[in-house]
XYZ file of C-alpha atoms in Angstrom:
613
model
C -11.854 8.113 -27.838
C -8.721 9.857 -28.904
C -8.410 13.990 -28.485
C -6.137 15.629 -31.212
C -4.748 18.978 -29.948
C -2.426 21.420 -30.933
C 1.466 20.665 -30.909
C 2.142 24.080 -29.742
C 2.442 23.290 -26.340
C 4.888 20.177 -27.079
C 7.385 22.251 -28.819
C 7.775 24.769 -26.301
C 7.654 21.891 -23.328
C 10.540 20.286 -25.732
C 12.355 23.543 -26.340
C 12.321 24.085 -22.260
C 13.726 21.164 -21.404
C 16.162 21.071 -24.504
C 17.687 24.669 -22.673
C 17.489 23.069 -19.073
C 19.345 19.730 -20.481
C 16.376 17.502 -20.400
C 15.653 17.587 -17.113
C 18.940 16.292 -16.011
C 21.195 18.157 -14.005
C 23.745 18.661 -15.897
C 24.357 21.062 -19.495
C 22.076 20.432 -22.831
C 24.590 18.786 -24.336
C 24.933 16.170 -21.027
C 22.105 13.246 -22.000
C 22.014 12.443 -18.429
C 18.888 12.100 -15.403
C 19.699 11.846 -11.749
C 16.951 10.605 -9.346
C 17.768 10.704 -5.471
C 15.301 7.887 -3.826
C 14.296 9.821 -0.424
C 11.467 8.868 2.232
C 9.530 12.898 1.035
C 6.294 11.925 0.184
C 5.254 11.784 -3.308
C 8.585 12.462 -4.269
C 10.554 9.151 -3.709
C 11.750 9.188 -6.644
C 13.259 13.176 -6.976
C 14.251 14.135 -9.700
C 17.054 16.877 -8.826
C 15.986 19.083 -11.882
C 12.875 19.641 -9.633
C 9.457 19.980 -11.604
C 10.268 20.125 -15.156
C 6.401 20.529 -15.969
C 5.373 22.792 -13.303
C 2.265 20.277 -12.559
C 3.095 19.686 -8.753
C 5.537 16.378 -9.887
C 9.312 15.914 -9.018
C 9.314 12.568 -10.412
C 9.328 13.206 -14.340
C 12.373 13.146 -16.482
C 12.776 13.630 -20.349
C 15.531 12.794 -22.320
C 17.119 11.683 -25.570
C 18.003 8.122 -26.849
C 21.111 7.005 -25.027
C 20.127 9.001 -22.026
C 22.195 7.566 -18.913
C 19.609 7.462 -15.727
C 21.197 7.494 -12.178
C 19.324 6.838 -8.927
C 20.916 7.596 -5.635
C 19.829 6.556 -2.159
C 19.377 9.085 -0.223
C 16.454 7.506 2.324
C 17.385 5.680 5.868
C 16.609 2.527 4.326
C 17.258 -0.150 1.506
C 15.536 0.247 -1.877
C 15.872 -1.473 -5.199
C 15.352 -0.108 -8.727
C 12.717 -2.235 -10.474
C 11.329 -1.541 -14.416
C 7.408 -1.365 -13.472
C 6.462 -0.375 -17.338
C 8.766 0.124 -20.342
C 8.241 0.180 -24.070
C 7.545 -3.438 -25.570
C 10.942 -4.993 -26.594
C 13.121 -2.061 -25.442
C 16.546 -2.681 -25.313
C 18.020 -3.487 -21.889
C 14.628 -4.200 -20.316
C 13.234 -4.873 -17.532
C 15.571 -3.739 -15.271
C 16.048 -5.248 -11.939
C 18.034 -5.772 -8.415
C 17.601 -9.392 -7.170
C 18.815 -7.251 -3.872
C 17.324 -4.710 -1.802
C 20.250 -1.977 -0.832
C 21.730 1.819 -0.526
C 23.985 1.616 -3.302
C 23.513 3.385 -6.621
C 22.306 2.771 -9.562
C 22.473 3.758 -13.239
C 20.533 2.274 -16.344
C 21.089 3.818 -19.817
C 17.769 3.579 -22.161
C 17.991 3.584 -25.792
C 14.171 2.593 -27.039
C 12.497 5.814 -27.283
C 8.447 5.595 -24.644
C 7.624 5.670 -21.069
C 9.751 3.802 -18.715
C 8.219 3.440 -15.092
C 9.822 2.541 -11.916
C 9.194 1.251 -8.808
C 10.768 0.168 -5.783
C 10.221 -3.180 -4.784
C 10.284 -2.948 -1.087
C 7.422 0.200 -1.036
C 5.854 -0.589 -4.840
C 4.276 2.922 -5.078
C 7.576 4.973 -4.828
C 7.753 5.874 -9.153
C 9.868 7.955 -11.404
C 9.117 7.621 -15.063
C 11.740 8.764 -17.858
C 9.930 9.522 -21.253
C 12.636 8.966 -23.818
C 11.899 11.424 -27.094
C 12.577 11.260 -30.080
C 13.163 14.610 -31.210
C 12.292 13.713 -34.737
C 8.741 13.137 -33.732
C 5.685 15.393 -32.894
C 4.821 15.100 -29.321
C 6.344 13.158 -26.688
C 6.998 9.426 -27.012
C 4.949 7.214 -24.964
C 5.520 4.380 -27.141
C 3.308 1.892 -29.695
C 2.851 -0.928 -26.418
C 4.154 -0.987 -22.622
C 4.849 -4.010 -20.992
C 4.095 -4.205 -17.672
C 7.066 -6.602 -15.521
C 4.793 -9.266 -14.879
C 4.418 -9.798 -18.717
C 1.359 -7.650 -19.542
C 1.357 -5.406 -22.786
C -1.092 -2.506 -23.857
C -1.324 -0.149 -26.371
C -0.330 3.265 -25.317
C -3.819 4.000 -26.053
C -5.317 1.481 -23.922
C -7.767 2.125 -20.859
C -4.934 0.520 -18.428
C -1.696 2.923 -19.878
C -3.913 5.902 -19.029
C -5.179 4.590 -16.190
C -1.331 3.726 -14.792
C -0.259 7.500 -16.179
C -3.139 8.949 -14.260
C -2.155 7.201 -10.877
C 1.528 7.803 -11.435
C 0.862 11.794 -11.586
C -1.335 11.295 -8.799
C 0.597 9.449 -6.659
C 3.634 12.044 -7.309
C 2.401 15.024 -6.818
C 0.999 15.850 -3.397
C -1.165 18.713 -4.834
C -2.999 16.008 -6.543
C -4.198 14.205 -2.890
C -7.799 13.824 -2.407
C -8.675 16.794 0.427
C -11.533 16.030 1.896
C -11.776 19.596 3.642
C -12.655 20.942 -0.095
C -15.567 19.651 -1.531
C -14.086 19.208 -5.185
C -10.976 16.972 -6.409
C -8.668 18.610 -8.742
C -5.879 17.201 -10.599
C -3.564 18.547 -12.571
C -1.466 16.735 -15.304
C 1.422 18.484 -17.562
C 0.044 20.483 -19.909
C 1.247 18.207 -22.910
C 0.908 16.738 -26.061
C 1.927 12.835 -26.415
C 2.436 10.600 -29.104
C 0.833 7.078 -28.713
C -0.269 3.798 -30.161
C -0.507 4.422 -34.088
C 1.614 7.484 -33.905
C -1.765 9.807 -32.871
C -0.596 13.036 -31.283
C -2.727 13.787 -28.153
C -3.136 16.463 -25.300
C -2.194 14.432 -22.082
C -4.752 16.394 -20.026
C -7.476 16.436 -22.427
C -7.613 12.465 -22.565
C -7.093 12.048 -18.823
C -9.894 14.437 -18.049
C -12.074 12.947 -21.146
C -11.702 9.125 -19.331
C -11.094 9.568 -16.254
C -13.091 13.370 -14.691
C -11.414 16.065 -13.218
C -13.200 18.842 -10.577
C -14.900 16.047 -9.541
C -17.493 16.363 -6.175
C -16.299 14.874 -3.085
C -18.950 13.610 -0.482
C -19.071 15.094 2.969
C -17.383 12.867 5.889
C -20.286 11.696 7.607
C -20.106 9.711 10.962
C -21.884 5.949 10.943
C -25.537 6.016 12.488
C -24.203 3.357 14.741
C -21.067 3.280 17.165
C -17.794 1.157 16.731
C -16.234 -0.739 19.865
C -12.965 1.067 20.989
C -10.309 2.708 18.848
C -9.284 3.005 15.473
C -5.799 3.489 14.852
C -4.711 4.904 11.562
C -0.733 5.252 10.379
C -1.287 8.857 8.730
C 2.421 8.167 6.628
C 2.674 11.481 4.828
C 1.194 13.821 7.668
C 4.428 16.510 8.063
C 5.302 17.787 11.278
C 7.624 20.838 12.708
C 9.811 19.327 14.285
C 10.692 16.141 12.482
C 12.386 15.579 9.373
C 10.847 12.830 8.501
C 6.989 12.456 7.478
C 4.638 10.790 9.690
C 1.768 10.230 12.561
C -0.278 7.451 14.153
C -3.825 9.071 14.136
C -6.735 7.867 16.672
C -9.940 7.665 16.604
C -12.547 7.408 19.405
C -15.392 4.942 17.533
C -18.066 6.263 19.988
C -17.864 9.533 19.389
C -15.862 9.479 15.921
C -13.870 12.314 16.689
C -9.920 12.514 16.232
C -8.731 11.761 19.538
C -5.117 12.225 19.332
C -2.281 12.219 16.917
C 1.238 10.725 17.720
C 4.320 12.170 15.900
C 7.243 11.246 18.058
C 9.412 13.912 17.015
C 11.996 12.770 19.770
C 12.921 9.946 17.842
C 12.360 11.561 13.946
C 9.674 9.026 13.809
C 9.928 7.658 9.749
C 7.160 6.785 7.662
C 4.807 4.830 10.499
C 3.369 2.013 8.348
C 1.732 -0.505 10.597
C 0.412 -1.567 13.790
C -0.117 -3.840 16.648
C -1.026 -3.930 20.145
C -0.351 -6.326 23.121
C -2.741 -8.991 25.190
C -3.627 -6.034 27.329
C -4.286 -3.321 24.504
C -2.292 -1.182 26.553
C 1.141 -0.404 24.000
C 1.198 -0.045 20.591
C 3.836 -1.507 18.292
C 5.013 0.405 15.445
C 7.217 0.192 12.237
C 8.840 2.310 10.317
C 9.299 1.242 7.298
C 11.623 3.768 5.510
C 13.463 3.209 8.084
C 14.643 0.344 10.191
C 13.275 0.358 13.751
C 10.064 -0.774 15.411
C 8.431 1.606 18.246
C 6.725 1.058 21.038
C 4.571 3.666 22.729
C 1.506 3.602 24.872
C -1.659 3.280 23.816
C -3.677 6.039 25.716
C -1.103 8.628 26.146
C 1.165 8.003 23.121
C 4.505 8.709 25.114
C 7.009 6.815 23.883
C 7.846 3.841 25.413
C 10.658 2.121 23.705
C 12.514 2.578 19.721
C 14.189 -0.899 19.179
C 16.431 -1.559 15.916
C 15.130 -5.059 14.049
C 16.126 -4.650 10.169
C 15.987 -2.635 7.289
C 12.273 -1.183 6.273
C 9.998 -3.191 9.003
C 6.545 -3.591 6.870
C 4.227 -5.312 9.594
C 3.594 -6.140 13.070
C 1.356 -8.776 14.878
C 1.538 -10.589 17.950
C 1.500 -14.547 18.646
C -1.716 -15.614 20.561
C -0.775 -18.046 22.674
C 2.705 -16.150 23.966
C 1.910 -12.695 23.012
C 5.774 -12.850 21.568
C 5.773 -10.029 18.608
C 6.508 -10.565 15.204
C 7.666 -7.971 12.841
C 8.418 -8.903 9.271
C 11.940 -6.927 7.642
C 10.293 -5.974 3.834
C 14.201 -4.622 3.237
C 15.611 -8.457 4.216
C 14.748 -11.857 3.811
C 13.220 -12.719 7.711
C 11.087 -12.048 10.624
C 11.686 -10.862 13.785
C 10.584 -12.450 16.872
C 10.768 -9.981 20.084
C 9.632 -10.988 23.772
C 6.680 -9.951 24.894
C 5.774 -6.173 24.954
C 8.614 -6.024 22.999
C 11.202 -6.181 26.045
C 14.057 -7.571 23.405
C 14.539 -9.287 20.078
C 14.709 -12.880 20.296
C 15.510 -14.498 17.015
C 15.385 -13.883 13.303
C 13.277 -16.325 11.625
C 14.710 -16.504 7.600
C 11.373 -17.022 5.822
C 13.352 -19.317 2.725
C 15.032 -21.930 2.827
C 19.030 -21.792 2.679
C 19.979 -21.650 -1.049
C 16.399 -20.001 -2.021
C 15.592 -16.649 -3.567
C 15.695 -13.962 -0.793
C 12.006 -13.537 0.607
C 11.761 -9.872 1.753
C 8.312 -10.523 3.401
C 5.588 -7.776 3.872
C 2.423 -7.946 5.506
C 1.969 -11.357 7.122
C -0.776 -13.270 9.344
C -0.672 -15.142 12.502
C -3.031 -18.623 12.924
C -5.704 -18.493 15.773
C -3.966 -20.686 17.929
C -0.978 -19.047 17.318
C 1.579 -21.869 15.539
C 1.353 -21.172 12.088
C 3.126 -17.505 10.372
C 2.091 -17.231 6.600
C 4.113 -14.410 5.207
C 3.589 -12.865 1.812
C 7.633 -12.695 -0.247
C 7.851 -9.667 -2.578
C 10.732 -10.526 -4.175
C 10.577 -14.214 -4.745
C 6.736 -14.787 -5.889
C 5.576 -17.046 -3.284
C 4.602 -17.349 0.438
C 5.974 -19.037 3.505
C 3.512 -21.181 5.769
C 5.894 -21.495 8.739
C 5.286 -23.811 11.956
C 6.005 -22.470 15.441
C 5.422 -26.128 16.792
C 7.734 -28.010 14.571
C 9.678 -24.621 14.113
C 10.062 -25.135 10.495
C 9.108 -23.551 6.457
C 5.955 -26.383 5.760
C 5.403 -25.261 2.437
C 5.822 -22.409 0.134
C 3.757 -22.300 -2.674
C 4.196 -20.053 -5.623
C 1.693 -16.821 -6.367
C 1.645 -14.017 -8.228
C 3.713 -10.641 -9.251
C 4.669 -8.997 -6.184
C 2.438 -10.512 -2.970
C 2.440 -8.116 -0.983
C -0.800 -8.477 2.121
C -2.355 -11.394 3.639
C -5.196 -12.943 5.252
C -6.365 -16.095 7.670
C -9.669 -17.565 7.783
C -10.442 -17.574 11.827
C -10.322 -21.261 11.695
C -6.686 -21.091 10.240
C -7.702 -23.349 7.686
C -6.953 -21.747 4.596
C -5.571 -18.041 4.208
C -5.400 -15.548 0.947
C -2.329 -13.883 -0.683
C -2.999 -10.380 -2.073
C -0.792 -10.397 -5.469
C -0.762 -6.799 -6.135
C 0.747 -6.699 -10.058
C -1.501 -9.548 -10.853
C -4.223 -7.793 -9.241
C -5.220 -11.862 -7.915
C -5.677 -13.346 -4.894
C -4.176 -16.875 -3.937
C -6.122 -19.053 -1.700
C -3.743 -21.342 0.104
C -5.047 -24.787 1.942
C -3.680 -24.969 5.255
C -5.685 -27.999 6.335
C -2.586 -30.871 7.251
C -5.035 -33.241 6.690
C -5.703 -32.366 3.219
C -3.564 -33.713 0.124
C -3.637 -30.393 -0.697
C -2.313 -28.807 2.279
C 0.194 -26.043 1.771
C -0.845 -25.671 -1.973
C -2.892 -22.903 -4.118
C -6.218 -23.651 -4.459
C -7.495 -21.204 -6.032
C -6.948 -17.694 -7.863
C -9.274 -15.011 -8.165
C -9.348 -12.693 -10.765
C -10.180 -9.381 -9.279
C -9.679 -7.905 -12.986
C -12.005 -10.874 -14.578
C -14.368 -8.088 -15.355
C -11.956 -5.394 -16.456
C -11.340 -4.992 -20.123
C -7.532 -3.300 -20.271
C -8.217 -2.350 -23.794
C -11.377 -0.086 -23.334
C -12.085 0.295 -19.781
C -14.967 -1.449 -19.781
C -16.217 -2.869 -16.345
C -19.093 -5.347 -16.155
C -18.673 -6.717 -12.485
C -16.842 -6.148 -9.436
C -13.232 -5.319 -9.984
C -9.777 -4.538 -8.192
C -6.465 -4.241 -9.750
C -3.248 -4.046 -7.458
C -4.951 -5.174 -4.498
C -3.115 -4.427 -0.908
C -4.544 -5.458 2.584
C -6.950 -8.047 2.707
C -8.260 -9.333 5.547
C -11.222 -11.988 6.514
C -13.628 -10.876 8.785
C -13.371 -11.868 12.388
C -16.523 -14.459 11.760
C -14.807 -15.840 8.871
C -17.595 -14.932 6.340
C -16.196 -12.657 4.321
C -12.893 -10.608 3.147
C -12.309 -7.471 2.401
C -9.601 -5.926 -0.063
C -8.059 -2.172 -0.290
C -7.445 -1.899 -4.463
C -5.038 1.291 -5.043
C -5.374 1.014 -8.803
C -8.933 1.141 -9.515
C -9.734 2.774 -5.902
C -12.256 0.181 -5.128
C -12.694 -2.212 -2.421
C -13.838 -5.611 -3.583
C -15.614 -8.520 -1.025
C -15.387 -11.921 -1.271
C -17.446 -14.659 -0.064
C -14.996 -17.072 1.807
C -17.163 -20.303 1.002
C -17.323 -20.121 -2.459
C -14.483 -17.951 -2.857
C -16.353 -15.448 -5.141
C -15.934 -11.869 -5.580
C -19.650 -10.386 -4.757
C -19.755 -6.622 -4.534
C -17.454 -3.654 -5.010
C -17.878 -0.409 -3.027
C -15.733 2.927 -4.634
C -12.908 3.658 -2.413
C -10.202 6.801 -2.327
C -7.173 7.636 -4.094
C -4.557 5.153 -3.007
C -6.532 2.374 -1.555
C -4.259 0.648 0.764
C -4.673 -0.572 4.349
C -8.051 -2.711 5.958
C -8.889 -3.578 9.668
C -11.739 -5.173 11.155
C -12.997 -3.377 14.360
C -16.210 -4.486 16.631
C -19.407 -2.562 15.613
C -21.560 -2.023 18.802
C -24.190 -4.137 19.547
C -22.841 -6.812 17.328
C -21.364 -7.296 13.825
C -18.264 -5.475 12.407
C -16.873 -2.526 11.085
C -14.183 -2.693 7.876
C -11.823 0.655 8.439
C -10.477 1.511 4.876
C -7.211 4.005 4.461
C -6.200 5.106 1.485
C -2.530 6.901 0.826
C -3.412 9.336 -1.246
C -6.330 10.757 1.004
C -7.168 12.173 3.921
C -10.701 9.950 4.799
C -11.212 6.818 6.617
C -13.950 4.829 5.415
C -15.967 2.608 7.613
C -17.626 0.086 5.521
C -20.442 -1.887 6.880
C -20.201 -5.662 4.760
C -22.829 -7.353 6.402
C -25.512 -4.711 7.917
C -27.851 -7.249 9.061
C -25.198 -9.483 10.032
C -27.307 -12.389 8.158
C -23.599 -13.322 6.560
C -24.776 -12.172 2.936
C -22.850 -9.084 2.087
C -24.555 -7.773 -1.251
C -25.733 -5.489 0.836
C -22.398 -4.207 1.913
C -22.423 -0.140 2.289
C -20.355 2.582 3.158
C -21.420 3.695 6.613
C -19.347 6.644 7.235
C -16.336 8.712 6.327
C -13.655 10.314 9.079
C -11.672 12.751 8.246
C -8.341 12.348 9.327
C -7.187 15.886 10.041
C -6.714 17.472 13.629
C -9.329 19.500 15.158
C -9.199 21.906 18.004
C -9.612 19.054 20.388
C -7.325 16.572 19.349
C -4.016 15.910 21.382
C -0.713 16.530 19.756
C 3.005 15.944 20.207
C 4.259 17.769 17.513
C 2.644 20.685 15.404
C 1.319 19.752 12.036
C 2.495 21.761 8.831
C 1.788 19.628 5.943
C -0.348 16.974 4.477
C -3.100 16.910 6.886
C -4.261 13.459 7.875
C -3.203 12.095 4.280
C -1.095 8.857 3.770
C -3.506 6.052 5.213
C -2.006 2.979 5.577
C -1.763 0.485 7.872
C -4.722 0.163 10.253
C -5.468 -1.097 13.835
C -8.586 -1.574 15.893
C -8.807 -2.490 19.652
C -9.934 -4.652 21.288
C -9.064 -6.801 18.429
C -11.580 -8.771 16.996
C -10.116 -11.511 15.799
C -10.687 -15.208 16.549
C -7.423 -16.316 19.285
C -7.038 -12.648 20.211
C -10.748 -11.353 21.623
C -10.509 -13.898 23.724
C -7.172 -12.801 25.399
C -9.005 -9.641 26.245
C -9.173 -7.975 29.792
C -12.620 -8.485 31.108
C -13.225 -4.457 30.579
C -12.756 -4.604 27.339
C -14.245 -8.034 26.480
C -17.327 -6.938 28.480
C -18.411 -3.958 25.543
C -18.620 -6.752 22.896
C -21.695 -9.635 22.750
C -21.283 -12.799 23.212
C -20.925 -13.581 19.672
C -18.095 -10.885 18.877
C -16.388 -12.471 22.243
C -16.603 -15.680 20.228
C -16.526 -15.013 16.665
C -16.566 -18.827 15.002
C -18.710 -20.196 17.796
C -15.901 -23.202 18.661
């Protein structure tokens, strides 16, 4: 349904930014926008004009036809410019780096709509430009957007809302799910729009109509029954005193659920914590910081720091070989991995994940085989993904996926593994059986959007669009997937390869983990960047391997209490920006059985041998 409102508003918004020079930074008569790309969160894309629409958003600009756009690096690490959305057939589009860097950019836009874009490297960093024409009522969104991977929507569509909706979310910190309040508010620029079939509209008035607003948000509640271990949470946008730079590692003590101890590292400006890892003994924790270009080390049950080592630009993920315990740490902002000794003493070797002559990879969150000789490493930038061999210490295939793969998963077996494409919102599945004629080659996509309609919004099944981490469950029955655009979290059956049941997830869905659940089975821990809750999803209750039954078991909240160890004081964003996730012991096949025999001894036999072989 489409809400006609008053133009009032529109004219005066127009008249504002007409005085202040469109939101640029220079005089009215300057047609010019200037975005500095920083590692603030929410605001990676700044523009210096500040919030033109007082609605909690730095990363809106307005401006004429012809209006130049500069971006300037301002972060510790490598970026790139990409067109995300952009008005169908608009001159000059999409826009694109084939390179990751810190130099500058400018793009001049003539076609008046919504232009969106994203980073490639850390694909929720958005500014959007609306170009006007000042000849029209209401700001111009555009008839269509295209999407970059070839998608196009009316501006009226169910999807261009839905994109505008997590764009102002996503931008504005204000508009975080807080789960110490019990309501979620968010609040869009008071403006009116003009969209598909030239239909004048109040922005908030159609977001709220679709979408809710004020909406009821339920209670954490702790599971009825105890995890194994830790939990380790990257809290990316948690603020600190004394660093300049956002971030904390937050743990969680399964048996009791409470917030153990947060880890800021202000010694070291600690930047953005994305991911982590652990060693054979579960005694050090790696992790990356992936606005910037270092991976730490620091121990596991104190959280002193134990080493800050300098591998690449933007360091996504980190995982650890079975057989050597050697650590791997993929560069997002470069085209490799890095290999590092054991307990990180020193970097070994770069391992380029394309061939010489091939598009640069810039790999994100990869998986290590049970045995420990096979990498599989999802490429950003090129579209595919690298199935690399330790043994024969070669690339063994690298088949083509989607739009932007970005997370992966292994069946415990190693004998096939799943590619998360998150523009695509599909899922490769990718033989890795060498004694199959199809080994190294997609077998399979799933549609997580099968049962989307982009038109109307209309869901009649399980759905995920943009999917992130996805990994299979340490028994190999099942796999789990974070969706950030539809804040759901889908499962699939891994024998038929089948999407069976959707659970609602938070704002930002993002980052997955299996963990032990005691007495047998497993726990799912769910982060979300634009939250401050950690679900703890229970796929298989009964542990009978049919998960229609899957259920939310609890809900953490991530924010400091009067108990919880510190490093640093905490001023800002309290426990929001889940992302990458870690439970120990780890669960997973090659790995639990590397355990100490303390740690090994809390899990049953079947956890200590999760595919019975």
């Amino acid at each position: 349904m489409i809400f006609i409102a008053p133009l009032s508003i529109t004219n005066s918004f127009q008249m504002a930014l007409a005085a202040s020079g469109s939101g640029s930074s220079g005089s009215s008569s300057e047609n010019r926008v200037q975005f500095d790309l920083v590692d603030e969160p929410g605001r990676w894309f700044k523009n210096v004009a500040g919030d033109i629409t007082n609605s909690g958003t730095q990363s809106l600009a307005v401006g004429t036809p012809g209006v130049r756009v500069d971006f300037n690096i301002r972060s510790n690490t490598v970026h790139t410019v990409t067109s995300l959305i952009f008005p169908q057939n608009a001159q000059g589009m999409p826009f694109d780096q084939p390179k990751a860097s810190k130099s500058s950019q400018s793009v001049t836009l003539q076609t008046p709509g919504l232009y969106v874009f994203t980073c490639k490297v850390h694909p929720y960093m958005f500014g959007a430009v609306i170009v006007d024409d000042p000849q029209t009522q209401g700001l111009d969104l555009g008839e269509n957007i295209s999407l970059v991977n070839g998608i196009t929507v009316p501006t009226s569509s169910d999807l261009a809302t839905r994109l505008l909706r997590t764009f102002f979310i996503a931008t504005a910190p204000s508009n975080w799910q807080d789960y110490r309040q019990s309501t979620w508010h968010v609040t869009y620029p008071n403006v009116d729009i003009r969209i598909a079939g030239g239909a004048v509209v109040n922005l908030p008035t159609v977001l709220n109509a679709r979408y809710g607003n004020d909406i009821a948000l339920e209670a954490p509640f702790d599971p009825s029954t105890a995890g194994v271990g830790k939990v380790w949470v990257d809290t990316q946008f948690e603020l600190t005193k004394n660093k300049s730079k956002p971030g904390t590692a937050t743990k969680i003590d399964t048996t009791t659920w409470d917030i153990e101890r947060k880890v800021a590292l202000p010694s070291i400006n600690m930047n953005n914590p994305h991911n982590m890892w652990t060693d054979r003994d579960q005694k050090l924790i790696y992790q990356t910081q992936w606005f910037d270009s270092k991976l730490t080390v620091f121990d596991a049950a104190t959280g002193k720091l134990v080493k800050n080592i300098s591998v690449g630009e933007s360091p996504a993920h980190v995982m650890t070989r079975t057989d050597t315990d050697q650590v791997h740490v993929t560069l997002n902002g470069e085209e490799a991995v890095v290999e590092l000794a054991p307990k990180a003493t020193g970097i070994q070797r770069e391992i380029p994940m394309q061939k010489e002559g091939e598009p640069e990879s810039h790999p994100h969150a990869h998986w290590m085989s049970s045995d420990g000789q096979k990498m599989v490493t999802p490429n950003a930038f090129s579209a595919d993904s690298t199935l690399y061999s330790f043994d024969s210490d070669s690339i063994e295939a690298k088949p083509t996926t989607g739009a932007i793969p970005i997370a992966t998963g292994m069946m415990p077996d190693d004998s096939k593994y799943y590619v998360a494409n998150l523009l695509d919102s599909t899922i490769s599945v990718i033989d890795m059986d060498e004694n199959s004629t199809t080994f190294g080659q997609v077998i399979k996509t799933i549609n997580l959007i099968e049962n989307y309609d982009p038109i109307s919004g209309a869901i009649t099944g399980p759905v995920g669009a943009l999917p992130i981490q996805t990994p299979v469950s340490p028994n190999g029955k099942y796999m789990v997937t974070a969706n950030t655009l539809t804040a759901t979290i889908t499962i699939v059956d891994t024998a038929t390869d089948e999407v069976v049941t959707m659970l609602g997830c938070d704002a930002g869905c993002h980052g997955v983990q299996f963990g032990a659940k005691n007495g047998g089975g497993y726990y799912a821990y769910v982060a979300s960047k634009f939250s401050n809750s950690l679900l703890v999803v229970d796929a298989d209750p009964n542990n009978d391997g049919n998960v229609s039954d899957a259920k939310i078991a609890g809900r953490i909240l991530l924010t400091a209490s009067s108990t919880t160890a510190k490093d640093d004081t905490i001023t800002g964003n309290a426990g929001m920006g889940g992302q990458g996730v870690l439970a120990t012991p780890i669960p997973y096949n090659g790995w639990v059985q590397n355990l100490p025999a303390t740690l090994k001894s809390q899990l049953t036999s079947e956890q200590q041998n999760p595919i019975g072989q």
